Amino acid sequence: MIYQSDHLTLRSVMDVFHGEINDVMICEEISGNRGSYYTLLTVKSHETVKKLLRIIRQSERSMECCVDMFTSNNCYCLVFPYIKERKLADFYMAKAIPLTLCEDICLSLLLQCMSSTLPYPLLELVLRQGQIHLLKDNSIVLGYCLDLSELNENSGQKECAMQCAIRIRELLQEKTTKKNVSYQLLLKKIPKKSYSDFRELYKDIRLSKTIIGKRSIKN
């Protein structure tokens, strides 16, 4: 299948997801910038297209991470950079690494969320659907292979911060020692939905990491 915009000519090379609302595929650019790969979301539902356009129009975020948006083959198409899958759930080995490295990975996830240009409803979907990838250097990147049937246009930074907190709790739960201050804080705050933005969550993770660092120096 070929998808054509004013800037790109994309050929589907791998199907990732087929759903009632949208499909996701990996595409190769076959015009000017040959050999480049992209993640393509094709939205088949007119109601979801309207929802997406409202989200993008009303968002204060620029959505610079989206390479192109266009209509092709009776679908609304969103083009994102291709992220080679190294899903956190598959590559994260908590038991084999020290707590400090676990917290570094948590902070990397937080920083990716804070710097992302995705509107909050899309970012919340990325977090909820586990589109979080762990690179070989233990840094985090966010992916775009999304099932838009779960898209909630009312999700804001609070919902994103809570989803991020849940993911971080999962990353830290293998390290349930007294030194794991971050995990203990998250256990108390997540049920109360205490995080209203990323800065509060970052402060807790960063502060607890600092406390551990001071203890290590004293020891």
PDB file of C-alpha atoms in Angstrom:
ATOM      1  CA  MET A   1       0.000   0.000   0.000  1.00  0.00           C
ATOM      2  CA  ILE A   2       1.259   3.481  -0.927  1.00  0.00           C
ATOM      3  CA  TYR A   3       0.403   6.614   1.084  1.00  0.00           C
ATOM      4  CA  GLN A   4       1.070   9.949  -0.563  1.00  0.00           C
ATOM      5  CA  SER A   5       1.323  13.428   0.974  1.00  0.00           C
ATOM      6  CA  ASP A   6       2.758  16.697  -0.325  1.00  0.00           C
ATOM      7  CA  HIS A   7       6.065  15.807   1.303  1.00  0.00           C
ATOM      8  CA  LEU A   8       6.243  12.021   1.535  1.00  0.00           C
ATOM      9  CA  THR A   9       5.589   8.898  -0.473  1.00  0.00           C
ATOM     10  CA  LEU A  10       5.311   6.018   1.978  1.00  0.00           C
ATOM     11  CA  ARG A  11       5.171   2.311   1.237  1.00  0.00           C
ATOM     12  CA  SER A  12       3.940  -0.022   3.945  1.00  0.00           C
ATOM     13  CA  VAL A  13       6.568  -2.653   4.798  1.00  0.00           C
ATOM     14  CA  MET A  14       5.207  -4.111   8.054  1.00  0.00           C
ATOM     15  CA  ASP A  15       1.791  -4.216   9.705  1.00  0.00           C
ATOM     16  CA  VAL A  16       1.917  -3.596  13.446  1.00  0.00           C
ATOM     17  CA  PHE A  17      -1.717  -3.278  14.473  1.00  0.00           C
ATOM     18  CA  HIS A  18      -5.168  -3.490  12.864  1.00  0.00           C
ATOM     19  CA  GLY A  19      -8.164  -2.135  14.726  1.00  0.00           C
ATOM     20  CA  GLU A  20     -11.661  -0.883  14.152  1.00  0.00           C
ATOM     21  CA  ILE A  21     -10.603   2.733  14.674  1.00  0.00           C
ATOM     22  CA  ASN A  22      -7.087   2.791  13.240  1.00  0.00           C
ATOM     23  CA  ASP A  23      -4.233   0.754  11.828  1.00  0.00           C
ATOM     24  CA  VAL A  24      -0.517   1.109  12.530  1.00  0.00           C
ATOM     25  CA  MET A  25       2.246   0.179  10.112  1.00  0.00           C
ATOM     26  CA  ILE A  26       5.918   0.758   9.506  1.00  0.00           C
ATOM     27  CA  CYS A  27       6.538   2.510   6.206  1.00  0.00           C
ATOM     28  CA  GLU A  28       9.533   3.267   4.009  1.00  0.00           C
ATOM     29  CA  GLU A  29       9.953   6.609   2.289  1.00  0.00           C
ATOM     30  CA  ILE A  30      10.343   5.853  -1.434  1.00  0.00           C
ATOM     31  CA  SER A  31      10.544   9.348  -2.921  1.00  0.00           C
ATOM     32  CA  GLY A  32      13.151  11.974  -1.973  1.00  0.00           C
ATOM     33  CA  ASN A  33      14.580  10.612   1.272  1.00  0.00           C
ATOM     34  CA  ARG A  34      14.745   6.940   0.292  1.00  0.00           C
ATOM     35  CA  GLY A  35      15.559   4.427   2.996  1.00  0.00           C
ATOM     36  CA  SER A  36      13.975   6.422   5.829  1.00  0.00           C
ATOM     37  CA  TYR A  37      11.366   4.651   7.934  1.00  0.00           C
ATOM     38  CA  TYR A  38       8.334   6.015   9.727  1.00  0.00           C
ATOM     39  CA  THR A  39       5.493   4.857  11.960  1.00  0.00           C
ATOM     40  CA  LEU A  40       2.186   5.515  10.223  1.00  0.00           C
ATOM     41  CA  LEU A  41      -1.187   5.669  11.985  1.00  0.00           C
ATOM     42  CA  THR A  42      -4.125   5.547   9.582  1.00  0.00           C
ATOM     43  CA  VAL A  43      -7.387   6.627  11.224  1.00  0.00           C
ATOM     44  CA  LYS A  44     -10.508   5.116   9.669  1.00  0.00           C
ATOM     45  CA  SER A  45     -13.123   6.502  12.063  1.00  0.00           C
ATOM     46  CA  HIS A  46     -14.427   9.960  11.111  1.00  0.00           C
ATOM     47  CA  GLU A  47     -15.454  10.618  14.726  1.00  0.00           C
ATOM     48  CA  THR A  48     -11.945   9.809  15.938  1.00  0.00           C
ATOM     49  CA  VAL A  49     -10.471  12.092  13.263  1.00  0.00           C
ATOM     50  CA  LYS A  50     -12.675  14.917  14.570  1.00  0.00           C
ATOM     51  CA  LYS A  51     -11.563  14.133  18.126  1.00  0.00           C
ATOM     52  CA  LEU A  52      -7.904  14.137  17.097  1.00  0.00           C
ATOM     53  CA  LEU A  53      -8.210  17.459  15.294  1.00  0.00           C
ATOM     54  CA  ARG A  54      -9.896  18.991  18.346  1.00  0.00           C
ATOM     55  CA  ILE A  55      -7.120  17.686  20.581  1.00  0.00           C
ATOM     56  CA  ILE A  56      -4.381  19.039  18.314  1.00  0.00           C
ATOM     57  CA  ARG A  57      -6.110  22.396  17.832  1.00  0.00           C
ATOM     58  CA  GLN A  58      -6.761  22.942  21.538  1.00  0.00           C
ATOM     59  CA  SER A  59      -3.412  21.680  22.822  1.00  0.00           C
ATOM     60  CA  GLU A  60      -0.719  24.081  24.003  1.00  0.00           C
ATOM     61  CA  ARG A  61       1.845  21.516  22.880  1.00  0.00           C
ATOM     62  CA  SER A  62       3.272  21.856  19.367  1.00  0.00           C
ATOM     63  CA  MET A  63       3.173  18.180  18.340  1.00  0.00           C
ATOM     64  CA  GLU A  64       6.538  18.652  16.617  1.00  0.00           C
ATOM     65  CA  CYS A  65       7.158  14.924  16.976  1.00  0.00           C
ATOM     66  CA  CYS A  66       4.561  14.345  14.234  1.00  0.00           C
ATOM     67  CA  VAL A  67       6.377  14.413  10.890  1.00  0.00           C
ATOM     68  CA  ASP A  68       3.287  14.849   8.720  1.00  0.00           C
ATOM     69  CA  MET A  69      -0.527  14.751   8.737  1.00  0.00           C
ATOM     70  CA  PHE A  70      -2.584  14.191   5.593  1.00  0.00           C
ATOM     71  CA  THR A  71      -5.521  12.347   4.050  1.00  0.00           C
ATOM     72  CA  SER A  72      -4.848   9.309   1.879  1.00  0.00           C
ATOM     73  CA  ASN A  73      -6.799   6.196   0.856  1.00  0.00           C
ATOM     74  CA  ASN A  74      -9.911   7.469   2.702  1.00  0.00           C
ATOM     75  CA  CYS A  75      -7.962   7.651   5.972  1.00  0.00           C
ATOM     76  CA  TYR A  76      -6.482  10.444   8.038  1.00  0.00           C
ATOM     77  CA  CYS A  77      -2.773   9.716   8.384  1.00  0.00           C
ATOM     78  CA  LEU A  78      -0.360  10.634  11.164  1.00  0.00           C
ATOM     79  CA  VAL A  79       3.346  10.084  10.476  1.00  0.00           C
ATOM     80  CA  PHE A  80       5.795   9.719  13.369  1.00  0.00           C
ATOM     81  CA  PRO A  81       9.475   8.774  13.548  1.00  0.00           C
ATOM     82  CA  TYR A  82      10.127   5.053  13.469  1.00  0.00           C
ATOM     83  CA  ILE A  83      11.180   3.742  16.873  1.00  0.00           C
ATOM     84  CA  LYS A  84      12.757   0.294  16.867  1.00  0.00           C
ATOM     85  CA  GLU A  85      10.869  -1.685  19.476  1.00  0.00           C
ATOM     86  CA  ARG A  86      12.726  -2.454  22.692  1.00  0.00           C
ATOM     87  CA  LYS A  87       9.734  -2.480  25.000  1.00  0.00           C
ATOM     88  CA  LEU A  88      10.520  -1.689  28.588  1.00  0.00           C
ATOM     89  CA  ALA A  89       8.421  -4.634  29.737  1.00  0.00           C
ATOM     90  CA  ASP A  90      10.662  -7.010  27.754  1.00  0.00           C
ATOM     91  CA  PHE A  91      14.127  -5.517  28.294  1.00  0.00           C
ATOM     92  CA  TYR A  92      14.007  -4.096  31.822  1.00  0.00           C
ATOM     93  CA  MET A  93      15.762  -6.462  34.265  1.00  0.00           C
ATOM     94  CA  ALA A  94      15.159  -4.894  37.672  1.00  0.00           C
ATOM     95  CA  LYS A  95      16.612  -7.747  39.711  1.00  0.00           C
ATOM     96  CA  ALA A  96      19.917  -7.607  37.852  1.00  0.00           C
ATOM     97  CA  ILE A  97      20.608  -3.875  38.264  1.00  0.00           C
ATOM     98  CA  PRO A  98      21.137  -1.620  41.303  1.00  0.00           C
ATOM     99  CA  LEU A  99      18.408   0.618  42.687  1.00  0.00           C
ATOM    100  CA  THR A 100      20.252   3.756  41.574  1.00  0.00           C
ATOM    101  CA  LEU A 101      20.124   2.593  37.952  1.00  0.00           C
ATOM    102  CA  CYS A 102      16.416   1.746  38.316  1.00  0.00           C
ATOM    103  CA  GLU A 103      15.822   5.306  39.484  1.00  0.00           C
ATOM    104  CA  ASP A 104      17.905   6.699  36.622  1.00  0.00           C
ATOM    105  CA  ILE A 105      15.624   4.846  34.206  1.00  0.00           C
ATOM    106  CA  CYS A 106      12.580   6.231  36.026  1.00  0.00           C
ATOM    107  CA  LEU A 107      13.948   9.759  35.731  1.00  0.00           C
ATOM    108  CA  SER A 108      14.666   9.201  32.033  1.00  0.00           C
ATOM    109  CA  LEU A 109      11.032   8.192  31.519  1.00  0.00           C
ATOM    110  CA  LEU A 110       9.872  11.277  33.398  1.00  0.00           C
ATOM    111  CA  LEU A 111      12.105  13.588  31.365  1.00  0.00           C
ATOM    112  CA  GLN A 112      10.828  12.069  28.127  1.00  0.00           C
ATOM    113  CA  CYS A 113       7.270  12.765  29.228  1.00  0.00           C
ATOM    114  CA  MET A 114       8.108  16.310  30.256  1.00  0.00           C
ATOM    115  CA  SER A 115       9.883  17.088  26.976  1.00  0.00           C
ATOM    116  CA  SER A 116       7.383  15.322  24.709  1.00  0.00           C
ATOM    117  CA  THR A 117       5.431  17.554  22.322  1.00  0.00           C
ATOM    118  CA  LEU A 118       2.500  15.131  22.141  1.00  0.00           C
ATOM    119  CA  PRO A 119      -0.822  16.592  23.351  1.00  0.00           C
ATOM    120  CA  TYR A 120      -1.661  15.143  26.746  1.00  0.00           C
ATOM    121  CA  PRO A 121      -4.457  12.797  25.544  1.00  0.00           C
ATOM    122  CA  LEU A 122      -1.994  11.122  23.162  1.00  0.00           C
ATOM    123  CA  LEU A 123       0.817  11.057  25.726  1.00  0.00           C
ATOM    124  CA  GLU A 124      -1.506   9.463  28.268  1.00  0.00           C
ATOM    125  CA  LEU A 125      -2.313   6.789  25.688  1.00  0.00           C
ATOM    126  CA  VAL A 126       1.403   6.171  25.046  1.00  0.00           C
ATOM    127  CA  LEU A 127       1.952   5.565  28.766  1.00  0.00           C
ATOM    128  CA  ARG A 128      -1.189   3.511  29.317  1.00  0.00           C
ATOM    129  CA  GLN A 129      -0.485   1.251  26.327  1.00  0.00           C
ATOM    130  CA  GLY A 130       3.156   0.729  27.280  1.00  0.00           C
ATOM    131  CA  GLN A 131       4.755   2.445  24.300  1.00  0.00           C
ATOM    132  CA  ILE A 132       7.921   2.920  26.354  1.00  0.00           C
ATOM    133  CA  HIS A 133      11.210   1.639  24.964  1.00  0.00           C
ATOM    134  CA  LEU A 134      14.504   1.017  26.768  1.00  0.00           C
ATOM    135  CA  LEU A 135      17.601   1.703  24.689  1.00  0.00           C
ATOM    136  CA  LYS A 136      20.877  -0.164  25.183  1.00  0.00           C
ATOM    137  CA  ASP A 137      22.319   2.780  27.124  1.00  0.00           C
ATOM    138  CA  ASN A 138      19.355   2.552  29.552  1.00  0.00           C
ATOM    139  CA  SER A 139      17.749   5.749  28.269  1.00  0.00           C
ATOM    140  CA  ILE A 140      14.046   5.854  27.425  1.00  0.00           C
ATOM    141  CA  VAL A 141      12.223   6.741  24.208  1.00  0.00           C
ATOM    142  CA  LEU A 142       8.469   6.859  23.639  1.00  0.00           C
ATOM    143  CA  GLY A 143       6.829   5.038  20.740  1.00  0.00           C
ATOM    144  CA  TYR A 144       3.751   5.784  18.645  1.00  0.00           C
ATOM    145  CA  CYS A 145       2.129   2.427  17.859  1.00  0.00           C
ATOM    146  CA  LEU A 146      -1.230   3.305  19.395  1.00  0.00           C
ATOM    147  CA  ASP A 147      -4.733   1.911  19.485  1.00  0.00           C
ATOM    148  CA  LEU A 148      -6.791   5.096  19.270  1.00  0.00           C
ATOM    149  CA  SER A 149     -10.007   3.363  20.364  1.00  0.00           C
ATOM    150  CA  GLU A 150      -8.901   4.144  23.957  1.00  0.00           C
ATOM    151  CA  LEU A 151      -8.217   7.832  23.280  1.00  0.00           C
ATOM    152  CA  ASN A 152      -9.717  10.167  25.899  1.00  0.00           C
ATOM    153  CA  GLU A 153      -9.673  13.764  24.717  1.00  0.00           C
ATOM    154  CA  ASN A 154     -10.233  15.026  28.269  1.00  0.00           C
ATOM    155  CA  SER A 155      -6.939  13.624  29.572  1.00  0.00           C
ATOM    156  CA  GLY A 156      -4.608  16.344  30.820  1.00  0.00           C
ATOM    157  CA  GLN A 157      -1.259  16.582  32.542  1.00  0.00           C
ATOM    158  CA  LYS A 158      -2.707  15.128  35.776  1.00  0.00           C
ATOM    159  CA  GLU A 159      -3.796  11.929  34.006  1.00  0.00           C
ATOM    160  CA  CYS A 160      -0.402  11.702  32.290  1.00  0.00           C
ATOM    161  CA  ALA A 161       1.469  12.237  35.559  1.00  0.00           C
ATOM    162  CA  MET A 162      -0.603   9.524  37.242  1.00  0.00           C
ATOM    163  CA  GLN A 163       0.027   7.065  34.395  1.00  0.00           C
ATOM    164  CA  CYS A 164       3.731   7.860  34.575  1.00  0.00           C
ATOM    165  CA  ALA A 165       3.692   7.339  38.350  1.00  0.00           C
ATOM    166  CA  ILE A 166       2.064   3.926  37.880  1.00  0.00           C
ATOM    167  CA  ARG A 167       4.743   2.932  35.351  1.00  0.00           C
ATOM    168  CA  ILE A 168       7.495   4.093  37.695  1.00  0.00           C
ATOM    169  CA  ARG A 169       5.972   2.147  40.577  1.00  0.00           C
ATOM    170  CA  GLU A 170       6.095  -0.967  38.377  1.00  0.00           C
ATOM    171  CA  LEU A 171       9.771  -0.306  37.630  1.00  0.00           C
ATOM    172  CA  LEU A 172      10.642   0.043  41.304  1.00  0.00           C
ATOM    173  CA  GLN A 173       8.541  -2.730  42.827  1.00  0.00           C
ATOM    174  CA  GLU A 174      11.318  -5.339  42.457  1.00  0.00           C
ATOM    175  CA  LYS A 175      13.426  -3.164  44.776  1.00  0.00           C
ATOM    176  CA  THR A 176      11.105  -3.074  47.779  1.00  0.00           C
ATOM    177  CA  THR A 177      13.705  -2.320  50.454  1.00  0.00           C
ATOM    178  CA  LYS A 178      13.732   0.396  53.108  1.00  0.00           C
ATOM    179  CA  LYS A 179      16.191   2.331  50.949  1.00  0.00           C
ATOM    180  CA  ASN A 180      13.653   2.474  48.121  1.00  0.00           C
ATOM    181  CA  VAL A 181      12.128   5.774  49.242  1.00  0.00           C
ATOM    182  CA  SER A 182      10.639   6.456  45.793  1.00  0.00           C
ATOM    183  CA  TYR A 183       8.576   3.275  45.867  1.00  0.00           C
ATOM    184  CA  GLN A 184       7.272   3.972  49.366  1.00  0.00           C
ATOM    185  CA  LEU A 185       6.171   7.472  48.307  1.00  0.00           C
ATOM    186  CA  LEU A 186       4.407   6.140  45.220  1.00  0.00           C
ATOM    187  CA  LEU A 187       2.573   3.498  47.256  1.00  0.00           C
ATOM    188  CA  LYS A 188       1.094   6.275  49.386  1.00  0.00           C
ATOM    189  CA  LYS A 189       0.397   8.854  46.690  1.00  0.00           C
ATOM    190  CA  ILE A 190      -0.908   6.871  43.695  1.00  0.00           C
ATOM    191  CA  PRO A 191      -4.117   5.634  45.422  1.00  0.00           C
ATOM    192  CA  LYS A 192      -4.850   9.229  46.440  1.00  0.00           C
ATOM    193  CA  LYS A 193      -4.153  10.491  42.879  1.00  0.00           C
ATOM    194  CA  SER A 194      -1.842  13.033  44.444  1.00  0.00           C
ATOM    195  CA  TYR A 195       0.140  13.982  41.338  1.00  0.00           C
ATOM    196  CA  SER A 196      -1.319  16.861  39.354  1.00  0.00           C
ATOM    197  CA  ASP A 197       1.715  17.464  37.132  1.00  0.00           C
ATOM    198  CA  PHE A 198       5.076  15.971  36.186  1.00  0.00           C
ATOM    199  CA  ARG A 199       7.062  18.403  38.327  1.00  0.00           C
ATOM    200  CA  GLU A 200       5.594  16.988  41.554  1.00  0.00           C
ATOM    201  CA  LEU A 201       6.428  13.447  40.477  1.00  0.00           C
ATOM    202  CA  TYR A 202       9.930  14.439  39.377  1.00  0.00           C
ATOM    203  CA  LYS A 203      10.529  16.160  42.714  1.00  0.00           C
ATOM    204  CA  ASP A 204       9.613  12.997  44.642  1.00  0.00           C
ATOM    205  CA  ILE A 205      11.785  10.673  42.541  1.00  0.00           C
ATOM    206  CA  ARG A 206      14.695  13.098  42.480  1.00  0.00           C
ATOM    207  CA  LEU A 207      14.462  13.857  46.205  1.00  0.00           C
ATOM    208  CA  SER A 208      14.422  10.207  47.240  1.00  0.00           C
ATOM    209  CA  LYS A 209      17.401   9.513  44.972  1.00  0.00           C
ATOM    210  CA  THR A 210      19.259  12.383  46.658  1.00  0.00           C
ATOM    211  CA  ILE A 211      18.453  10.947  50.096  1.00  0.00           C
ATOM    212  CA  ILE A 212      19.946   7.600  49.059  1.00  0.00           C
ATOM    213  CA  GLY A 213      23.029   9.392  47.726  1.00  0.00           C
ATOM    214  CA  LYS A 214      23.563  11.191  51.053  1.00  0.00           C
ATOM    215  CA  ARG A 215      23.226   7.927  52.977  1.00  0.00           C
ATOM    216  CA  SER A 216      25.854   6.328  50.730  1.00  0.00           C
ATOM    217  CA  ILE A 217      28.276   9.200  51.366  1.00  0.00           C
ATOM    218  CA  LYS A 218      27.822   8.910  55.146  1.00  0.00           C
ATOM    219  CA  ASN A 219      28.371   5.181  54.989  1.00  0.00           C
TER     220      ASN A 219
END
